[in-house]
CSV table of C-alpha atoms in Angstrom, one decimal:
chain,number,residue,atom,x,y,z
A,36,MET,CA,-11.5,-7.5,-19.5
A,37,THR,CA,-13.2,-4.1,-19.1
A,38,THR,CA,-11.9,-0.6,-19.1
A,39,GLY,CA,-13.4,2.7,-17.9
A,40,ARG,CA,-13.0,6.4,-18.2
A,41,TRP,CA,-9.4,6.2,-19.6
A,42,ALA,CA,-10.4,4.2,-22.6
A,43,VAL,CA,-10.3,7.5,-24.6
A,44,SER,CA,-9.2,10.7,-22.8
A,45,LEU,CA,-7.4,13.9,-23.6
A,46,PRO,CA,-4.1,12.9,-21.7
A,47,SER,CA,-4.0,9.4,-23.2
A,48,VAL,CA,-4.6,10.7,-26.8
A,49,ALA,CA,-2.0,13.5,-26.2
A,50,MET,CA,0.6,10.8,-25.2
A,51,TYR,CA,-0.3,8.5,-28.1
A,52,LEU,CA,-0.3,11.1,-30.9
A,53,PRO,CA,3.4,11.8,-31.1
A,54,PHE,CA,4.3,8.2,-31.5
A,55,SER,CA,1.5,7.6,-34.0
A,56,PHE,CA,2.6,10.6,-36.0
A,57,LEU,CA,6.3,9.4,-36.1
A,58,TYR,CA,5.3,5.9,-37.1
A,59,SER,CA,3.1,7.3,-39.8
A,60,LEU,CA,5.9,9.4,-41.1
A,61,GLU,CA,8.1,6.3,-41.3
A,62,ARG,CA,5.4,4.6,-43.2
A,63,GLU,CA,5.1,7.4,-45.8
A,64,SER,CA,8.8,7.5,-46.2
A,65,THR,CA,8.8,3.9,-47.5
A,66,LEU,CA,6.1,4.6,-50.0
A,67,ASN,CA,8.4,6.8,-52.2
A,68,ILE,CA,6.3,9.9,-51.5
A,69,SER,CA,8.5,13.0,-51.7
A,70,PRO,CA,9.2,15.7,-50.8
A,71,PHE,CA,9.1,15.6,-46.9
A,72,ASN,CA,6.5,18.4,-46.6
A,73,THR,CA,4.1,16.2,-48.7
A,74,GLN,CA,4.6,13.3,-46.3
A,75,LEU,CA,3.9,15.7,-43.5
A,76,VAL,CA,0.7,16.9,-45.0
A,77,VAL,CA,-0.6,13.4,-45.7
A,78,VAL,CA,0.1,12.2,-42.2
A,79,THR,CA,-1.3,15.3,-40.6
A,80,SER,CA,-4.6,14.9,-42.6
A,81,GLY,CA,-5.0,11.3,-41.3
A,82,GLN,CA,-4.1,12.2,-37.7
A,83,LEU,CA,-6.6,15.1,-37.6
A,84,ALA,CA,-9.3,12.9,-38.9
A,85,SER,CA,-8.4,10.3,-36.3
A,86,ILE,CA,-8.6,12.9,-33.5
A,87,LEU,CA,-12.0,14.0,-34.7
A,88,TYR,CA,-13.3,10.4,-34.9
A,89,LEU,CA,-12.1,9.7,-31.4
A,90,PHE,CA,-13.8,12.8,-30.1
A,91,ILE,CA,-17.1,11.7,-31.7
A,92,ALA,CA,-16.6,8.1,-30.5
A,93,GLN,CA,-16.0,9.0,-26.9
A,94,ALA,CA,-19.1,11.2,-26.9
A,95,THR,CA,-21.3,8.6,-28.5
A,96,LEU,CA,-20.1,5.0,-28.3
A,97,LEU,CA,-18.3,5.5,-25.0
A,98,SER,CA,-20.5,8.2,-23.5
A,99,SER,CA,-20.9,6.4,-20.2
A,100,ARG,CA,-17.2,5.6,-19.7
A,101,LYS,CA,-16.9,8.0,-16.8
A,102,GLU,CA,-19.8,6.4,-14.9
A,103,ARG,CA,-19.2,2.7,-15.4
A,104,LYS,CA,-16.8,0.3,-17.0
A,105,GLN,CA,-16.9,-0.3,-20.7
A,106,SER,CA,-16.8,-3.5,-22.8
A,107,PHE,CA,-13.2,-4.2,-23.8
A,108,MET,CA,-14.4,-5.3,-27.3
A,109,LEU,CA,-16.1,-1.9,-27.7
A,110,CYS,CA,-13.0,-0.1,-26.7
A,111,LEU,CA,-10.9,-2.2,-29.0
A,112,PHE,CA,-13.2,-1.3,-31.9
A,113,VAL,CA,-13.0,2.4,-31.2
A,114,TRP,CA,-9.1,2.2,-30.9
A,115,SER,CA,-8.7,0.2,-34.2
A,116,SER,CA,-11.3,2.1,-36.2
A,117,SER,CA,-9.6,5.3,-35.5
A,118,GLY,CA,-6.6,3.9,-37.4
A,119,ILE,CA,-8.9,2.9,-40.2
A,120,VAL,CA,-10.0,6.5,-40.3
A,121,ALA,CA,-6.5,7.8,-40.2
A,122,GLY,CA,-5.3,5.4,-43.0
A,123,PHE,CA,-8.3,6.0,-45.2
A,124,VAL,CA,-8.1,9.8,-45.0
A,125,SER,CA,-4.3,9.8,-45.6
A,126,ASP,CA,-4.7,7.7,-48.7
A,127,LEU,CA,-7.7,9.8,-49.8
A,128,TYR,CA,-5.7,13.1,-49.5
A,129,SER,CA,-2.6,11.7,-51.1
A,130,HIS,CA,-4.3,10.0,-54.0
A,131,ASN,CA,-7.3,12.2,-54.8
A,132,ILE,CA,-5.9,15.6,-53.8
A,133,LEU,CA,-2.2,15.4,-54.2
A,134,GLY,CA,-2.4,13.0,-57.2
A,135,GLY,CA,-0.1,10.4,-55.7
A,136,ASP,CA,-0.4,6.6,-56.0
A,137,SER,CA,-2.9,4.9,-53.8
A,138,HIS,CA,-1.6,2.6,-50.9
A,139,LEU,CA,-5.0,2.1,-49.2
A,140,PHE,CA,-4.3,-1.3,-47.8
A,141,VAL,CA,-0.8,-0.5,-46.5
A,142,ARG,CA,-2.0,2.8,-44.8
A,143,ILE,CA,-5.1,1.3,-43.2
A,144,ALA,CA,-3.3,-1.8,-42.0
A,145,ASN,CA,-0.4,0.1,-40.5
A,146,SER,CA,-2.6,2.7,-38.9
A,147,THR,CA,-5.1,0.2,-37.5
A,148,PHE,CA,-2.2,-1.8,-35.9
A,149,ILE,CA,-0.6,1.3,-34.5
A,150,SER,CA,-3.9,2.8,-33.1
A,151,GLY,CA,-5.2,-0.5,-31.7
A,152,LEU,CA,-2.0,-1.3,-29.8
A,153,GLY,CA,-0.9,2.2,-29.0
A,154,LEU,CA,-4.2,3.5,-27.7
A,155,GLY,CA,-4.8,0.2,-25.8
A,156,ILE,CA,-1.4,0.4,-24.0
A,157,VAL,CA,-1.8,4.1,-23.1
A,158,ALA,CA,-5.4,3.5,-21.8
A,159,TYR,CA,-4.1,0.5,-19.8
A,160,CYS,CA,-1.3,2.7,-18.3
A,161,PHE,CA,-3.5,5.6,-17.4
A,162,GLY,CA,-6.2,3.3,-16.1
A,163,THR,CA,-3.8,1.5,-13.9
A,164,ILE,CA,-2.3,4.8,-12.5
A,165,HIS,CA,-5.8,6.1,-11.9
A,166,LYS,CA,-6.9,2.9,-10.1
A,167,LEU,CA,-3.8,3.1,-7.9
A,168,ARG,CA,-4.5,6.7,-7.0
A,169,VAL,CA,-8.2,5.8,-6.1
A,170,GLU,CA,-7.0,2.9,-3.9
A,171,LYS,CA,-4.5,5.2,-2.2
A,172,SER,CA,-7.2,7.8,-1.5
A,173,VAL,CA,-9.5,5.1,-0.1
A,174,TYR,CA,-6.7,3.8,2.2
A,175,GLN,CA,-5.9,7.4,3.4
A,176,SER,CA,-9.7,8.0,4.2
A,177,LEU,CA,-9.7,4.7,6.1
A,178,GLU,CA,-6.6,5.7,8.0
A,179,GLN,CA,-8.3,8.9,9.1
A,180,ILE,CA,-11.4,7.0,10.3
A,181,LEU,CA,-9.3,4.4,12.1
A,182,MET,CA,-7.2,7.2,13.8
A,183,LYS,CA,-10.4,9.0,14.9
A,184,ASP,CA,-11.8,5.8,16.4
A,185,SER,CA,-8.5,5.0,18.1
A,186,LEU,CA,-8.5,8.4,19.7
A,187,ASN,CA,-12.0,8.1,20.9
A,188,ILE,CA,-11.4,4.6,22.4
A,189,ASN,CA,-8.2,5.8,23.9
A,190,GLU,CA,-9.8,8.7,25.6
A,191,SER,CA,-12.7,6.5,26.9
A,192,GLN,CA,-10.2,4.0,28.2
A,193,ASN,CA,-8.1,6.7,30.0
A,194,ARG,CA,-11.2,7.9,31.7
A,195,ALA,CA,-12.0,4.4,32.8
A,196,THR,CA,-8.4,3.9,34.0
A,197,GLU,CA,-8.6,7.1,36.1
A,198,ILE,CA,-11.8,5.7,37.7
A,199,VAL,CA,-10.2,2.3,38.5
A,200,THR,CA,-7.1,4.1,39.9
A,201,SER,CA,-9.3,6.3,42.1
A,202,ASN,CA,-11.2,3.2,43.3
A,203,LEU,CA,-8.0,1.4,44.2
A,204,ASN,CA,-6.5,4.4,46.0
A,205,GLU,CA,-9.6,5.6,47.8
A,206,SER,CA,-11.5,2.3,48.4
A,207,LEU,CA,-9.3,-0.7,48.4
A,208,LEU,CA,-6.0,0.6,49.7
A,209,PRO,CA,-7.4,1.9,53.1
A,210,LYS,CA,-9.1,-1.5,53.5
A,211,VAL,CA,-5.8,-3.3,52.8
A,212,LEU,CA,-4.1,-1.2,55.5
A,213,LYS,CA,-6.9,-1.9,57.9
A,214,LEU,CA,-6.5,-5.6,57.2
A,215,GLN,CA,-2.8,-5.5,58.0
A,216,LYS,CA,-3.6,-3.7,61.3
A,217,LEU,CA,-6.3,-6.3,62.3
A,218,THR,CA,-3.9,-9.2,61.7
A,219,SER,CA,-1.2,-7.6,63.6
A,220,ASP,CA,-3.5,-6.8,66.6
A,221,LEU,CA,-4.8,-10.4,66.6
A,222,GLN,CA,-1.2,-11.7,66.8
A,223,LYS,CA,-0.5,-9.5,69.8
A,224,SER,CA,-3.5,-11.0,71.7
A,225,GLY,CA,-3.2,-14.2,73.6
A,226,THR,CA,-3.6,-17.0,71.2
A,227,SER,CA,-2.6,-20.6,70.8
A,228,GLU,CA,0.5,-21.5,68.9
A,229,SER,CA,-1.5,-22.9,65.9
A,230,LEU,CA,-3.7,-19.8,65.8
A,231,ALA,CA,-0.6,-17.6,65.9
A,232,VAL,CA,0.9,-19.4,62.9
A,233,ALA,CA,-2.4,-19.1,61.0
A,234,LEU,CA,-2.6,-15.4,61.8
A,235,HIS,CA,1.0,-14.9,60.8
A,236,ALA,CA,0.3,-16.5,57.4
A,237,LEU,CA,-2.8,-14.2,57.1
A,238,GLU,CA,-0.6,-11.2,57.8
A,239,LEU,CA,1.8,-12.2,55.1
A,240,GLN,CA,-1.1,-12.5,52.7
A,241,ALA,CA,-2.3,-9.0,53.7
A,242,LYS,CA,1.2,-7.6,53.0
A,243,ASP,CA,1.2,-9.5,49.7
A,244,LEU,CA,-2.1,-8.1,48.9
A,245,GLN,CA,-0.7,-4.5,49.4
A,246,VAL,CA,2.3,-5.3,47.1
A,247,LYS,CA,0.0,-6.7,44.4
A,248,LEU,CA,-2.3,-3.7,44.7
A,249,ASN,CA,0.6,-1.2,44.3
A,250,SER,CA,1.9,-3.2,41.4
A,251,THR,CA,-1.5,-3.1,39.7
A,252,LEU,CA,-1.7,0.7,40.3
A,253,THR,CA,1.7,1.1,38.7
A,254,SER,CA,0.7,-1.1,35.7
A,255,ILE,CA,-2.5,0.7,35.0
A,256,VAL,CA,-0.8,4.2,35.2
A,257,GLN,CA,2.0,3.1,32.9
A,258,SER,CA,-0.4,1.5,30.4
A,259,GLN,CA,-2.0,4.9,29.7
A,260,SER,CA,1.0,6.0,27.7
A,261,GLN,CA,1.6,2.8,25.7
A,262,PHE,CA,-0.7,3.8,22.9
A,263,SER,CA,0.3,6.6,20.7
A,264,THR,CA,-2.5,9.0,19.7
A,265,LYS,CA,-0.3,10.8,17.2
A,266,PRO,CA,-1.6,10.6,13.5
A,267,ALA,CA,0.4,8.4,11.2
A,268,GLU,CA,3.3,10.1,9.5
A,269,ILE,CA,3.0,11.3,6.0
A,270,LEU,CA,4.0,8.6,3.5
A,271,PRO,CA,7.6,9.0,2.6
A,272,THR,CA,7.8,9.8,-1.1
A,273,ARG,CA,10.9,9.0,-3.1
A,274,LYS,CA,11.8,11.0,-6.1
A,275,LEU,CA,10.5,9.7,-9.5
A,276,MET,CA,13.5,11.3,-11.3
A,277,THR,CA,17.2,11.2,-10.6
A,278,GLY,CA,18.4,14.2,-12.5
A,279,PRO,CA,16.8,14.0,-16.1
A,280,PHE,CA,16.2,10.2,-15.9
A,281,PRO,CA,13.4,8.1,-14.4
A,282,ARG,CA,14.5,6.6,-11.0
A,283,ASP,CA,13.9,3.0,-12.0
A,284,LEU,CA,15.5,1.2,-15.0
A,285,SER,CA,12.8,-1.0,-16.5
A,286,VAL,CA,13.4,-4.3,-18.1
A,287,GLY,CA,10.0,-6.0,-18.6
A,288,THR,CA,8.1,-2.8,-19.7
A,289,SER,CA,11.0,-1.8,-21.9
A,290,PHE,CA,10.8,-5.1,-23.8
A,291,LEU,CA,7.1,-4.7,-24.3
A,292,ILE,CA,7.4,-1.2,-25.7
A,293,LEU,CA,10.5,-1.9,-27.8
A,294,ALA,CA,9.1,-5.1,-29.3
A,295,LEU,CA,5.8,-3.6,-30.2
A,296,GLY,CA,7.4,-0.5,-31.6
A,297,ALA,CA,9.7,-2.5,-33.7
A,298,THR,CA,7.0,-4.7,-35.0
A,299,LEU,CA,4.8,-1.7,-35.9
A,300,ALA,CA,7.5,0.2,-37.5
A,301,GLN,CA,9.3,-2.6,-39.4
A,302,SER,CA,6.2,-4.5,-40.6
A,303,THR,CA,5.2,-1.9,-43.2
A,304,ARG,CA,8.8,-0.7,-43.7
A,305,ASN,CA,10.7,-4.0,-44.2
A,306,GLY,CA,8.1,-6.7,-43.9
A,307,LEU,CA,8.4,-9.8,-41.8
A,308,LEU,CA,12.2,-9.8,-41.9
A,309,GLY,CA,12.2,-6.2,-40.6
A,310,SER,CA,9.9,-7.2,-37.8
A,311,LEU,CA,12.2,-10.1,-36.8
A,312,VAL,CA,15.2,-7.9,-36.8
A,313,GLY,CA,13.4,-5.4,-34.7
A,314,ILE,CA,12.5,-8.0,-32.1
A,315,LEU,CA,16.0,-9.3,-32.1
A,316,SER,CA,17.3,-5.8,-31.4
A,317,SER,CA,14.7,-5.5,-28.6
A,318,VAL,CA,16.0,-8.7,-27.0
A,319,ILE,CA,19.6,-7.5,-27.2
A,320,ILE,CA,18.7,-4.2,-25.5
A,321,VAL,CA,16.7,-5.9,-22.8
A,322,THR,CA,19.5,-8.2,-22.1
A,323,VAL,CA,21.8,-5.2,-21.8
A,324,LEU,CA,19.3,-3.6,-19.4
A,325,TYR,CA,19.1,-6.8,-17.3
A,326,ILE,CA,22.9,-6.9,-17.0
A,327,LEU,CA,22.9,-3.3,-16.0
A,328,ARG,CA,20.2,-3.8,-13.4
A,329,THR,CA,22.2,-6.8,-11.9
A,330,ILE,CA,25.4,-4.8,-11.8
A,331,GLY,CA,23.5,-1.8,-10.3
A,332,MET,CA,22.1,-4.0,-7.5
A,333,ARG,CA,25.5,-5.5,-6.7
A,334,LEU,CA,27.0,-1.9,-6.5
A,335,ASN,CA,24.0,-0.6,-4.7
A,336,ALA,CA,23.8,2.1,-7.4
A,337,LEU,CA,20.3,1.6,-8.8
A,338,GLY,CA,18.4,4.8,-8.9
A,339,THR,CA,21.4,7.0,-8.7
A,340,GLY,CA,22.0,9.7,-11.2
A,341,TRP,CA,25.4,8.6,-12.4
A,342,PHE,CA,24.4,5.1,-12.9
A,343,ASN,CA,21.2,6.0,-14.9
A,344,ALA,CA,23.2,8.3,-17.1
A,345,VAL,CA,25.7,5.6,-17.8
A,346,SER,CA,23.0,3.1,-18.5
A,347,TYR,CA,21.1,5.2,-21.0
A,348,PHE,CA,24.4,6.1,-22.7
A,349,LEU,CA,25.1,2.3,-23.1
A,350,VAL,CA,21.6,1.6,-24.3
A,351,PHE,CA,22.1,4.2,-27.1
A,352,GLY,CA,25.6,2.8,-27.9
A,353,PHE,CA,24.5,-0.8,-28.1
A,354,GLN,CA,21.5,0.0,-30.3
A,355,TYR,CA,23.7,2.1,-32.5
A,356,LEU,CA,26.1,-0.8,-32.8
A,357,THR,CA,23.2,-3.4,-33.3
A,358,THR,CA,21.6,-1.3,-36.1
A,359,THR,CA,25.0,-0.9,-37.8
A,360,VAL,CA,25.9,-4.6,-37.6
A,361,VAL,CA,22.6,-6.3,-38.2
A,362,GLN,CA,20.6,-4.0,-40.4
A,363,HIS,CA,23.5,-2.8,-42.5
A,364,SER,CA,25.9,-5.7,-42.6
A,365,LEU,CA,24.2,-9.0,-41.7
A,366,THR,CA,20.9,-8.5,-43.4
A,367,SER,CA,19.7,-6.8,-46.6
A,368,LEU,CA,16.7,-4.8,-45.5
A,369,PRO,CA,15.0,-2.7,-48.2
A,370,TYR,CA,14.7,0.3,-46.0
A,371,PRO,CA,17.1,0.1,-43.1
A,372,TYR,CA,17.0,2.8,-40.4
A,373,GLU,CA,19.9,5.2,-39.9
A,374,ALA,CA,21.9,4.0,-36.9
A,375,TRP,CA,21.6,7.2,-35.0
A,376,TYR,CA,17.8,7.3,-35.5
A,377,SER,CA,17.2,3.8,-34.4
A,378,ALA,CA,19.3,4.4,-31.3
A,379,LEU,CA,17.4,7.6,-30.5
A,380,LYS,CA,14.1,5.8,-30.8
A,381,THR,CA,15.3,2.9,-28.5
A,382,PHE,CA,16.6,5.5,-26.0
A,383,PHE,CA,13.2,7.2,-25.8
A,384,GLY,CA,11.4,3.9,-25.7
A,385,VAL,CA,13.4,2.8,-22.7
A,386,TYR,CA,13.0,6.2,-21.1
A,387,LEU,CA,9.1,6.0,-21.5
A,388,ALA,CA,9.1,2.4,-20.2
A,389,SER,CA,11.2,3.3,-17.2
A,390,LEU,CA,9.0,6.4,-16.4
A,391,ILE,CA,5.8,4.4,-16.5
A,392,SER,CA,7.5,1.6,-14.4
A,393,THR,CA,8.7,4.1,-11.8
A,394,LEU,CA,5.3,5.7,-11.4
A,395,VAL,CA,3.4,2.4,-11.1
A,396,THR,CA,6.0,1.1,-8.7
A,397,GLU,CA,5.9,4.2,-6.5
A,398,GLN,CA,2.1,4.0,-6.4
A,399,ASN,CA,2.2,0.4,-5.4
A,400,ASN,CA,4.7,1.0,-2.7
A,401,SER,CA,2.5,3.8,-1.3
A,402,ILE,CA,-0.5,1.5,-1.3
A,403,ASN,CA,1.4,-1.3,0.4
A,404,ILE,CA,2.6,1.1,3.1
A,405,MET,CA,-1.0,2.3,3.6
A,406,LYS,CA,-2.2,-1.3,3.9
A,407,ALA,CA,0.3,-2.1,6.5
A,408,THR,CA,-0.5,1.1,8.5
A,409,ASN,CA,-4.2,0.4,8.4
A,410,THR,CA,-3.7,-3.3,9.4
A,411,GLU,CA,-1.6,-2.1,12.4
A,412,GLN,CA,-4.2,0.5,13.3
A,413,LEU,CA,-7.0,-2.1,13.1
A,414,SER,CA,-5.0,-4.4,15.4
A,415,GLN,CA,-4.4,-1.5,17.8
A,416,ILE,CA,-8.1,-0.7,17.9
A,417,GLU,CA,-9.0,-4.3,18.5
A,418,SER,CA,-6.5,-4.4,21.4
A,419,LEU,CA,-7.8,-1.1,22.7
A,420,ASN,CA,-11.4,-2.6,22.7
A,421,ILE,CA,-10.3,-5.6,24.6
A,422,SER,CA,-8.3,-3.6,27.1
A,423,HIS,CA,-11.2,-1.2,27.5
A,424,ASP,CA,-13.5,-4.1,28.4
A,425,GLN,CA,-10.9,-5.3,30.9
A,426,ILE,CA,-10.6,-1.9,32.5
A,427,GLN,CA,-14.4,-1.6,32.8
A,428,HIS,CA,-14.5,-5.1,34.4
A,429,LEU,CA,-11.8,-4.1,36.8
A,430,SER,CA,-13.6,-0.9,37.7
A,431,SER,CA,-16.8,-2.7,38.5
A,432,SER,CA,-14.9,-5.4,40.5
A,433,THR,CA,-13.0,-2.8,42.6
A,434,LEU,CA,-16.1,-0.7,43.2
A,435,VAL,CA,-19.0,-3.2,43.9
A,436,GLY,CA,-17.7,-6.5,42.5
A,437,ALA,CA,-15.7,-9.6,43.7
A,438,ILE,CA,-12.5,-7.9,44.9
A,439,GLN,CA,-14.4,-5.4,47.0
A,440,GLY,CA,-16.6,-8.2,48.5
A,441,GLN,CA,-13.7,-10.5,49.2
A,442,ILE,CA,-11.6,-7.9,51.0
A,443,SER,CA,-14.7,-6.7,52.9
A,444,GLY,CA,-15.5,-10.2,53.9
A,445,VAL,CA,-12.0,-10.8,55.3
A,446,ILE,CA,-12.2,-7.6,57.3
A,447,MET,CA,-15.6,-8.6,58.8
A,448,ALA,CA,-14.2,-12.0,59.6
A,449,LEU,CA,-11.2,-10.5,61.4
A,450,ASN,CA,-13.4,-8.0,63.2
A,451,VAL,CA,-15.3,-11.0,64.6
A,452,LEU,CA,-12.0,-12.5,65.8
A,453,THR,CA,-11.0,-9.3,67.5
A,454,ASN,CA,-14.3,-9.4,69.5
A,455,THR,CA,-13.7,-11.3,72.7
A,456,ASP,CA,-17.1,-12.9,72.6
A,457,GLY,CA,-16.6,-14.0,69.0
A,458,MET,CA,-13.2,-15.5,69.9
A,459,GLN,CA,-14.7,-17.5,72.7
A,460,ASN,CA,-17.6,-18.7,70.6
A,461,SER,CA,-15.4,-19.6,67.7
A,462,LYS,CA,-12.5,-21.6,69.4
A,463,ARG,CA,-13.8,-24.9,68.4
A,464,ASP,CA,-13.7,-24.1,64.6
A,465,LEU,CA,-11.1,-21.4,64.6
A,466,SER,CA,-8.7,-23.1,62.2
A,467,LYS,CA,-11.5,-23.6,59.7
A,468,PHE,CA,-12.6,-20.0,60.1
A,469,ILE,CA,-9.0,-18.7,59.6
A,470,ALA,CA,-8.6,-21.0,56.5
A,471,SER,CA,-11.9,-19.6,54.9
A,472,THR,CA,-10.6,-16.0,55.6
A,473,SER,CA,-7.3,-16.9,54.1
A,474,GLU,CA,-9.0,-18.4,51.0
A,475,LEU,CA,-11.1,-15.1,50.6
A,476,LEU,CA,-7.9,-13.1,50.9
A,477,GLY,CA,-6.2,-15.4,48.4
A,478,ASP,CA,-9.0,-14.9,45.9
A,479,ALA,CA,-8.7,-11.1,46.2
A,480,ILE,CA,-4.9,-11.3,45.7
A,481,TRP,CA,-5.4,-13.4,42.5
A,482,GLU,CA,-8.0,-11.0,41.2
A,483,ILE,CA,-5.8,-8.0,41.7
A,484,GLN,CA,-2.8,-9.8,40.2
A,485,GLN,CA,-4.8,-10.7,37.1
A,486,ALA,CA,-5.9,-7.1,36.8
A,487,GLY,CA,-2.3,-6.0,36.9
A,488,LYS,CA,-1.3,-8.6,34.2
A,489,LYS,CA,-4.1,-7.4,31.9
A,490,ALA,CA,-3.1,-3.8,32.3
A,491,HIS,CA,0.5,-4.6,31.6
A,492,SER,CA,-0.4,-6.7,28.6
A,493,ARG,CA,-1.9,-3.6,26.9
């Protein structure tokens, strides 16, 4: 595992320090150091030394953190060693300057545990949020590029469509009308019954050709408006907060923060038993959160202001009750927390976990929307490219290609039939001649019909 620029940063340290300061104060309160202002001075000296150490470490050991990823073990060393510095300086100040008892091992162990986990969690949260923001920015840039390409292809396709429409109207349509006139004139001339039937079938084909041509023209014109050239709408953003509370009520993240916090605080305050009691309290609160989320989903009330207010009130109440019953009645902890203080810590722990969860969820949702939008645009561009190739093929076919040649060939053949000499010279093979003409006309009808289907499929 590696981390980058957020291994140590001003925002991450600023978020970590209040929790580290409070946990250190709790540690000092169990070491029988009084009065409170003495505890405050001891903790402050260690925290200031830790901040100075982190500043030096990020400029030396992690100097390249903004340019490339860093070794996780190196980051873990920096995080943990900042706790060693804090514990050592606190004990040095308390013992050598204030004349108190030395608790070097307890202070260093507690500070190392707090800094290693605390700075690591904060770095992970900030790094994840930064990664999501970068990905979102990349998808937004890609969306702009795809939209520009889509507009260019659409404009090129519209120009090609105008050319095809012009060719059909100005070149093919007059020939189709001439074709109908020739077949009609031939039927009026004196012909045998079999020839009259063949010419009548040819006339029906000519009329069918006109219908297919008009249908193709309509499909091509309508297809021009089927692709939207409007830019994608701005991503809909949901509020991160509902009143004073985070929108989402976190369960998993809350358990992580509450369990780690309880372990850190209780390990030096009440030993192993205190840690187990803290974890048990965390499990109880997380169970309450899970039940509240389930009820909120059934009532369709998750994310509403009133439901979040009720949920946080219940979290405070359950933790107050748990502390009163477990720590003060069922167990004999050396230094139990006051019920109101424990409930307040749990309240803010759930609040912080829910805020982080809400932010990460919102970023993930935005990225998923961007992915779906970009996938849709890529599909549209692919369809536009295929359609553009089809229109180009149709343009060449109507201008100098197969369709133009087939209809021109039919007209030439009918012109031969309208010539008296040609009629006389062709009587012996007239049925075959009409059949060949009909086949050419059928091919032209099929080509135009396929062009109409391709235009409509766009």
